[in-house]
PDB file of C-alpha atoms and ligand atoms in Angstrom:
ATOM      1  CA  MET B   1      -0.126  -0.029  -0.156  1.00 67.00           C
ATOM      2  CA  SER B   2       1.360   3.691  -1.017  1.00 82.00           C
ATOM      3  CA  GLU B   3       2.263   6.143   1.836  1.00 85.00           C
ATOM      4  CA  ARG B   4      -0.168   8.606   3.130  1.00 92.00           C
ATOM      5  CA  TYR B   5       1.019  11.982   3.292  1.00 92.00           C
ATOM      6  CA  ILE B   6      -0.185  14.463   6.306  1.00 94.00           C
ATOM      7  CA  PRO B   7      -0.043  18.192   5.129  1.00 94.00           C
ATOM      8  CA  LEU B   8       1.199  20.510   8.125  1.00 95.00           C
ATOM      9  CA  ALA B   9       1.244  24.371   7.683  1.00 94.00           C
ATOM     10  CA  ILE B  10       4.973  25.163   9.386  1.00 94.00           C
ATOM     11  CA  ASN B  11       6.309  28.410  10.726  1.00 92.00           C
ATOM     12  CA  GLY B  12       9.010  29.746  13.717  1.00 91.00           C
ATOM     13  CA  GLY B  13       6.341  31.007  15.861  1.00 90.00           C
ATOM     14  CA  ILE B  14       5.597  34.140  17.053  1.00 90.00           C
ATOM     15  CA  SER B  15       8.433  36.475  17.279  1.00 85.00           C
ATOM     16  CA  HIS B  16       9.705  40.100  16.190  1.00 78.00           C
ATOM     17  CA  GLY B  17       8.660  39.371  12.577  1.00 75.00           C
ATOM     18  CA  SER B  18       8.828  35.895  10.565  1.00 80.00           C
ATOM     19  CA  TRP B  19      11.887  33.958  10.658  1.00 85.00           C
ATOM     20  CA  LEU B  20      13.614  30.565   9.882  1.00 91.00           C
ATOM     21  CA  LYS B  21      16.640  29.655  10.709  1.00 92.00           C
ATOM     22  CA  PRO B  22      19.020  26.983   8.961  1.00 94.00           C
ATOM     23  CA  ASN B  23      18.494  24.320  11.346  1.00 95.00           C
ATOM     24  CA  GLN B  24      14.837  24.522  11.030  1.00 94.00           C
ATOM     25  CA  LEU B  25      15.300  24.507   7.049  1.00 94.00           C
ATOM     26  CA  LEU B  26      17.502  21.030   7.745  1.00 94.00           C
ATOM     27  CA  ALA B  27      15.230  19.884  10.170  1.00 95.00           C
ATOM     28  CA  LEU B  28      12.399  20.248   7.230  1.00 93.00           C
ATOM     29  CA  GLY B  29      14.381  19.019   4.516  1.00 92.00           C
ATOM     30  CA  GLU B  30      14.739  15.520   6.707  1.00 93.00           C
ATOM     31  CA  TYR B  31      11.174  14.637   6.284  1.00 92.00           C
ATOM     32  CA  LEU B  32      10.195  15.759   2.928  1.00 90.00           C
ATOM     33  CA  GLU B  33      10.755  14.334  -0.740  1.00 85.00           C
ATOM     34  CA  GLU B  34      13.493  15.666  -2.473  1.00 85.00           C
ATOM     35  CA  ASP B  35      11.262  17.042  -5.397  1.00 87.00           C
ATOM     36  CA  GLN B  36       8.686  17.766  -2.936  1.00 87.00           C
ATOM     37  CA  GLU B  37       6.925  21.355  -3.632  1.00 88.00           C
ATOM     38  CA  ILE B  38       6.371  23.509  -0.628  1.00 91.00           C
ATOM     39  CA  GLU B  39       3.746  26.347  -0.538  1.00 91.00           C
ATOM     40  CA  LEU B  40       4.536  29.826   0.862  1.00 90.00           C
ATOM     41  CA  THR B  41       0.993  31.102   2.177  1.00 86.00           C
ATOM     42  CA  THR B  42      -0.030  34.487   1.960  1.00 79.00           C
ATOM     43  CA  LEU B  43      -0.361  33.899   5.990  1.00 77.00           C
ATOM     44  CA  GLN B  44       3.796  33.251   6.253  1.00 79.00           C
ATOM     45  CA  GLN B  45       3.070  29.442   6.563  1.00 88.00           C
ATOM     46  CA  LEU B  46       5.063  26.697   4.730  1.00 93.00           C
ATOM     47  CA  ILE B  47       2.699  23.836   3.316  1.00 94.00           C
ATOM     48  CA  VAL B  48       4.432  20.586   3.729  1.00 94.00           C
ATOM     49  CA  LYS B  49       3.230  16.970   3.022  1.00 93.00           C
ATOM     50  CA  VAL B  50       5.348  14.572   5.713  1.00 94.00           C
ATOM     51  CA  PRO B  51       4.767  10.801   5.172  1.00 92.00           C
ATOM     52  CA  GLU B  52       2.460   9.637   8.015  1.00 93.00           C
ATOM     53  CA  SER B  53       4.884   6.745   9.156  1.00 94.00           C
ATOM     54  CA  GLN B  54       7.317   9.379   9.917  1.00 94.00           C
ATOM     55  CA  LEU B  55       5.262  11.528  11.288  1.00 95.00           C
ATOM     56  CA  GLU B  56       5.366  11.744  15.023  1.00 96.00           C
ATOM     57  CA  ASP B  57       9.161  11.748  14.594  1.00 96.00           C
ATOM     58  CA  ALA B  58       9.129  14.646  12.745  1.00 96.00           C
ATOM     59  CA  LYS B  59       6.669  16.444  15.335  1.00 96.00           C
ATOM     60  CA  LYS B  60       9.497  15.569  17.960  1.00 97.00           C
ATOM     61  CA  LYS B  61      12.278  16.982  15.618  1.00 97.00           C
ATOM     62  CA  PHE B  62       9.957  20.309  14.839  1.00 96.00           C
ATOM     63  CA  ASP B  63       9.670  20.628  18.376  1.00 96.00           C
ATOM     64  CA  GLU B  64      13.503  20.546  19.105  1.00 96.00           C
ATOM     65  CA  VAL B  65      14.076  23.145  16.935  1.00 96.00           C
ATOM     66  CA  GLY B  66      11.091  25.886  17.684  1.00 94.00           C
ATOM     67  CA  LEU B  67       9.077  25.017  14.570  1.00 95.00           C
ATOM     68  CA  LYS B  68       5.330  25.130  15.108  1.00 93.00           C
ATOM     69  CA  TYR B  69       3.101  22.911  13.148  1.00 94.00           C
ATOM     70  CA  TYR B  70      -0.586  23.270  12.603  1.00 93.00           C
ATOM     71  CA  LYS B  71      -3.209  21.106  10.901  1.00 90.00           C
ATOM     72  CA  VAL B  72      -4.579  22.099   7.426  1.00 92.00           C
ATOM     73  CA  GLY B  73      -7.922  22.167   6.686  1.00 91.00           C
ATOM     74  CA  ASN B  74     -11.001  23.282   8.487  1.00 94.00           C
ATOM     75  CA  PHE B  75      -9.382  24.643  11.558  1.00 95.00           C
ATOM     76  CA  VAL B  76      -8.336  28.008  12.938  1.00 95.00           C
ATOM     77  CA  LYS B  77      -5.147  29.001  11.569  1.00 93.00           C
ATOM     78  CA  SER B  78      -2.332  30.098  13.647  1.00 92.00           C
ATOM     79  CA  LEU B  79      -2.164  33.957  14.549  1.00 94.00           C
ATOM     80  CA  ARG B  80      -0.896  36.724  12.224  1.00 91.00           C
ATOM     81  CA  THR B  81       0.912  39.418  13.951  1.00 92.00           C
ATOM     82  CA  CYS B  82       2.516  42.516  13.522  1.00 91.00           C
ATOM     83  CA  ASN B  83       6.284  42.591  14.046  1.00 89.00           C
ATOM     84  CA  PHE B  84       5.776  43.868  17.776  1.00 92.00           C
ATOM     85  CA  CYS B  85       8.464  46.632  16.503  1.00 89.00           C
ATOM     86  CA  LYS B  86       7.843  48.682  19.920  1.00 81.00           C
ATOM     87  CA  GLY B  87       8.981  45.945  22.398  1.00 82.00           C
ATOM     88  CA  GLU B  88       7.536  42.348  23.541  1.00 80.00           C
ATOM     89  CA  GLU B  89       5.776  43.276  26.809  1.00 79.00           C
ATOM     90  CA  GLU B  90       4.938  46.748  25.571  1.00 83.00           C
ATOM     91  CA  GLU B  91       2.783  45.188  22.442  1.00 87.00           C
ATOM     92  CA  GLY B  92       1.436  42.485  24.159  1.00 91.00           C
ATOM     93  CA  MET B  93       3.660  39.386  22.642  1.00 94.00           C
ATOM     94  CA  PRO B  94       3.270  36.825  25.481  1.00 95.00           C
ATOM     95  CA  VAL B  95      -1.041  37.681  24.951  1.00 96.00           C
ATOM     96  CA  ALA B  96      -0.686  36.733  21.257  1.00 96.00           C
ATOM     97  CA  LYS B  97       1.189  33.348  22.298  1.00 95.00           C
ATOM     98  CA  GLY B  98      -1.202  32.821  24.830  1.00 96.00           C
ATOM     99  CA  LEU B  99      -4.440  33.152  22.297  1.00 97.00           C
ATOM    100  CA  ASN B 100      -2.414  31.369  19.739  1.00 95.00           C
ATOM    101  CA  GLU B 101      -1.987  28.356  22.002  1.00 95.00           C
ATOM    102  CA  ARG B 102      -5.540  28.321  23.025  1.00 96.00           C
ATOM    103  CA  ILE B 103      -7.193  28.953  19.517  1.00 96.00           C
ATOM    104  CA  ALA B 104      -5.060  27.849  16.678  1.00 94.00           C
ATOM    105  CA  GLY B 105      -6.243  23.906  15.461  1.00 92.00           C
ATOM    106  CA  GLN B 106      -9.298  24.586  16.955  1.00 95.00           C
ATOM    107  CA  GLU B 107     -11.996  22.656  14.261  1.00 95.00           C
ATOM    108  CA  VAL B 108     -14.646  25.477  12.974  1.00 97.00           C
ATOM    109  CA  PRO B 109     -16.890  25.216   9.809  1.00 97.00           C
ATOM    110  CA  PHE B 110     -14.429  26.683   7.663  1.00 97.00           C
ATOM    111  CA  THR B 111     -10.970  27.862   7.705  1.00 94.00           C
ATOM    112  CA  LEU B 112     -10.649  30.772  10.010  1.00 96.00           C
ATOM    113  CA  ARG B 113      -7.860  33.462  10.040  1.00 95.00           C
ATOM    114  CA  PRO B 114      -7.145  35.258  12.996  1.00 96.00           C
ATOM    115  CA  ALA B 115      -4.736  38.686  13.430  1.00 96.00           C
ATOM    116  CA  TYR B 116      -3.212  40.461  16.244  1.00 96.00           C
ATOM    117  CA  THR B 117      -1.470  43.773  16.451  1.00 95.00           C
ATOM    118  CA  GLY B 118       0.611  45.278  19.170  1.00 95.00           C
ATOM    119  CA  CYS B 119      -0.620  49.016  18.621  1.00 94.00           C
ATOM    120  CA  PRO B 120      -3.360  51.037  16.617  1.00 93.00           C
ATOM    121  CA  VAL B 121      -1.148  51.362  13.962  1.00 94.00           C
ATOM    122  CA  GLY B 122      -1.964  47.780  12.979  1.00 93.00           C
ATOM    123  CA  CYS B 123       0.606  46.106  11.050  1.00 92.00           C
ATOM    124  CA  GLY B 124      -0.789  42.746  11.670  1.00 90.00           C
ATOM    125  CA  GLU B 125      -3.847  44.156   9.481  1.00 93.00           C
ATOM    126  CA  PRO B 126      -6.614  42.827  12.383  1.00 94.00           C
ATOM    127  CA  LEU B 127      -9.412  44.482  10.801  1.00 96.00           C
ATOM    128  CA  ILE B 128      -9.445  42.734   7.471  1.00 95.00           C
ATOM    129  CA  ASN B 129      -8.935  38.873   9.050  1.00 96.00           C
ATOM    130  CA  ASP B 130     -11.673  36.954  10.520  1.00 97.00           C
ATOM    131  CA  ILE B 131     -10.874  37.931  13.920  1.00 98.00           C
ATOM    132  CA  GLY B 132      -8.677  40.826  14.828  1.00 98.00           C
ATOM    133  CA  VAL B 133      -7.211  41.741  17.790  1.00 98.00           C
ATOM    134  CA  MET B 134      -5.790  45.237  18.665  1.00 97.00           C
ATOM    135  CA  LYS B 135      -3.871  46.298  21.262  1.00 96.00           C
ATOM    136  CA  LYS B 136      -4.371  49.949  22.667  1.00 94.00           C
ATOM    137  CA  LYS B 137      -2.886  50.838  25.936  1.00 91.00           C
ATOM    138  CA  ASP B 138      -2.776  48.567  28.474  1.00 93.00           C
ATOM    139  CA  ARG B 139      -6.376  46.444  26.945  1.00 97.00           C
ATOM    140  CA  TYR B 140      -7.105  44.917  23.996  1.00 98.00           C
ATOM    141  CA  GLN B 141      -9.760  45.573  21.375  1.00 98.00           C
ATOM    142  CA  LEU B 142     -11.639  42.663  19.628  1.00 98.00           C
ATOM    143  CA  TYR B 143     -13.057  42.588  16.026  1.00 98.00           C
ATOM    144  CA  ILE B 144     -14.824  39.941  14.119  1.00 98.00           C
ATOM    145  CA  GLY B 145     -15.921  39.593  10.726  1.00 97.00           C
ATOM    146  CA  GLY B 146     -13.353  41.203   8.383  1.00 97.00           C
ATOM    147  CA  GLN B 147     -12.531  39.629   5.067  1.00 95.00           C
ATOM    148  CA  ALA B 148      -9.732  40.629   2.823  1.00 92.00           C
ATOM    149  CA  LYS B 149     -10.557  38.679  -0.384  1.00 89.00           C
ATOM    150  CA  GLY B 150     -12.975  38.601  -3.134  1.00 89.00           C
ATOM    151  CA  TYR B 151     -15.752  40.931  -3.489  1.00 90.00           C
ATOM    152  CA  ASN B 152     -17.139  40.613  -0.291  1.00 87.00           C
ATOM    153  CA  ALA B 153     -13.987  42.002   1.258  1.00 94.00           C
ATOM    154  CA  LYS B 154     -14.580  44.217   4.226  1.00 94.00           C
ATOM    155  CA  VAL B 155     -13.435  45.424   7.565  1.00 96.00           C
ATOM    156  CA  GLY B 156     -14.293  43.951  10.554  1.00 97.00           C
ATOM    157  CA  GLN B 157     -16.712  45.138  13.586  1.00 97.00           C
ATOM    158  CA  LEU B 158     -15.698  46.213  16.931  1.00 98.00           C
ATOM    159  CA  PHE B 159     -16.946  43.743  18.711  1.00 98.00           C
ATOM    160  CA  ALA B 160     -15.660  44.526  22.408  1.00 97.00           C
ATOM    161  CA  GLU B 161     -13.210  46.936  23.797  1.00 97.00           C
ATOM    162  CA  ASP B 162     -11.195  47.377  27.278  1.00 97.00           C
ATOM    163  CA  LEU B 163     -10.487  43.588  27.629  1.00 97.00           C
ATOM    164  CA  THR B 164      -8.441  42.076  29.885  1.00 97.00           C
ATOM    165  CA  PRO B 165      -6.008  39.334  28.080  1.00 97.00           C
ATOM    166  CA  ASP B 166      -8.451  36.926  30.297  1.00 97.00           C
ATOM    167  CA  GLU B 167     -11.457  38.664  29.292  1.00 97.00           C
ATOM    168  CA  LEU B 168     -10.166  38.702  25.606  1.00 98.00           C
ATOM    169  CA  TYR B 169      -9.386  34.987  25.872  1.00 97.00           C
ATOM    170  CA  GLU B 170     -12.602  34.003  27.029  1.00 97.00           C
ATOM    171  CA  LEU B 171     -14.499  36.284  24.346  1.00 97.00           C
ATOM    172  CA  VAL B 172     -12.895  34.502  21.949  1.00 98.00           C
ATOM    173  CA  ASP B 173     -13.600  31.062  23.252  1.00 97.00           C
ATOM    174  CA  LYS B 174     -16.945  31.861  23.053  1.00 97.00           C
ATOM    175  CA  VAL B 175     -17.205  33.257  19.476  1.00 98.00           C
ATOM    176  CA  LEU B 176     -15.493  30.264  18.198  1.00 98.00           C
ATOM    177  CA  GLU B 177     -18.083  27.579  20.056  1.00 97.00           C
ATOM    178  CA  LEU B 178     -21.302  29.325  18.871  1.00 98.00           C
ATOM    179  CA  TYR B 179     -19.635  29.655  15.202  1.00 98.00           C
ATOM    180  CA  ARG B 180     -18.875  25.655  15.770  1.00 97.00           C
ATOM    181  CA  GLN B 181     -22.321  24.865  17.067  1.00 97.00           C
ATOM    182  CA  HIS B 182     -24.763  27.203  14.653  1.00 97.00           C
ATOM    183  CA  GLY B 183     -22.251  27.682  11.573  1.00 97.00           C
ATOM    184  CA  ARG B 184     -23.438  25.617   8.560  1.00 97.00           C
ATOM    185  CA  LYS B 185     -20.582  23.290   7.075  1.00 94.00           C
ATOM    186  CA  ARG B 186     -18.129  25.457   5.280  1.00 95.00           C
ATOM    187  CA  GLU B 187     -19.761  28.722   6.051  1.00 97.00           C
ATOM    188  CA  LYS B 188     -16.996  31.469   6.217  1.00 96.00           C
ATOM    189  CA  PHE B 189     -17.173  33.007   9.548  1.00 97.00           C
ATOM    190  CA  PRO B 190     -18.143  36.708   8.117  1.00 97.00           C
ATOM    191  CA  LYS B 191     -21.077  35.296   5.960  1.00 96.00           C
ATOM    192  CA  PHE B 192     -22.043  33.393   9.510  1.00 98.00           C
ATOM    193  CA  ILE B 193     -22.141  36.529  11.307  1.00 98.00           C
ATOM    194  CA  SER B 194     -24.287  38.209   8.951  1.00 96.00           C
ATOM    195  CA  ARG B 195     -26.586  35.424   8.881  1.00 98.00           C
ATOM    196  CA  TYR B 196     -26.849  34.807  12.561  1.00 97.00           C
ATOM    197  CA  GLY B 197     -26.727  38.508  13.149  1.00 97.00           C
ATOM    198  CA  PHE B 198     -24.060  40.502  14.552  1.00 97.00           C
ATOM    199  CA  GLU B 199     -26.211  41.747  17.426  1.00 97.00           C
ATOM    200  CA  ASN B 200     -27.390  38.540  18.760  1.00 97.00           C
ATOM    201  CA  ILE B 201     -23.734  36.913  18.930  1.00 97.00           C
ATOM    202  CA  ARG B 202     -22.975  39.866  21.037  1.00 96.00           C
ATOM    203  CA  GLU B 203     -26.174  39.354  23.222  1.00 95.00           C
ATOM    204  CA  GLU B 204     -25.082  35.364  23.386  1.00 94.00           C
ATOM    205  CA  VAL B 205     -21.716  35.946  24.252  1.00 94.00           C
ATOM    206  CA  ILE B 206     -21.802  38.931  26.387  1.00 87.00           C
ATOM    207  CA  VAL B 207     -23.165  38.808  29.534  1.00 71.00           C
TER     208      VAL B 207
HETATM  209  S1  SF4 R 301       1.424  47.418  14.995  1.00 87.16           S
HETATM  210 FE1  SF4 R 301       2.257  48.845  16.028  1.00 87.16          FE
HETATM  211  S2  SF4 R 301       3.870  47.333  17.588  1.00 87.16           S
HETATM  212 FE2  SF4 R 301       3.282  46.342  15.883  1.00 87.16          FE
HETATM  213  S3  SF4 R 301       4.867  46.419  14.344  1.00 87.16           S
HETATM  214 FE3  SF4 R 301       3.206  47.908  13.869  1.00 87.16          FE
HETATM  215  S4  SF4 R 301       3.885  49.988  14.735  1.00 87.16           S
HETATM  216 FE4  SF4 R 301       5.119  48.169  15.506  1.00 87.16          FE
END
């Protein structure tokens, strides 16, 4: 029987910009066929296909060299971030990492793109992603329903503001759970918001 290949989305994790180191590229090369094409996505991820029989070994190796790997398909993507140019703590990198750990890979009706930006300049483009987080002073603003692609491109709406990190995590969890429960199969998140109603979502998750 021929070997199955498992697609993984890979990046170097949340840091000051998107970087990969030579030892990370070498680790990737250990598990890929010589002529395999590697897709570089607009979300700054590499899509690779790892033989199923080597998947667990590959994951261990990727952990060792600091590569992050995510499932490909109808899941929450890894958090797109800005470059945290003003500093790790000031721009909330620990909160971005915490949010990413919590939501990346969660199953949803259709691929969902979250974005985070460390100040209102907005280099991480949170307003044109499904879920957008913007740090403002010591608190966080949450936007939902942005869409960058297609004729229906639009900016997200401000869903809640002045959130602490824990309030942000909890609210994002609740929004994702509602989408999971009531979203139709392959229904994009902005479409779900239009159908279900922005205000109805607010009423259900903000108590
Ligand atoms: S959003 Fe703000 S902190 Fe982040 S890279 Fe842009 S200017 Fe720097």
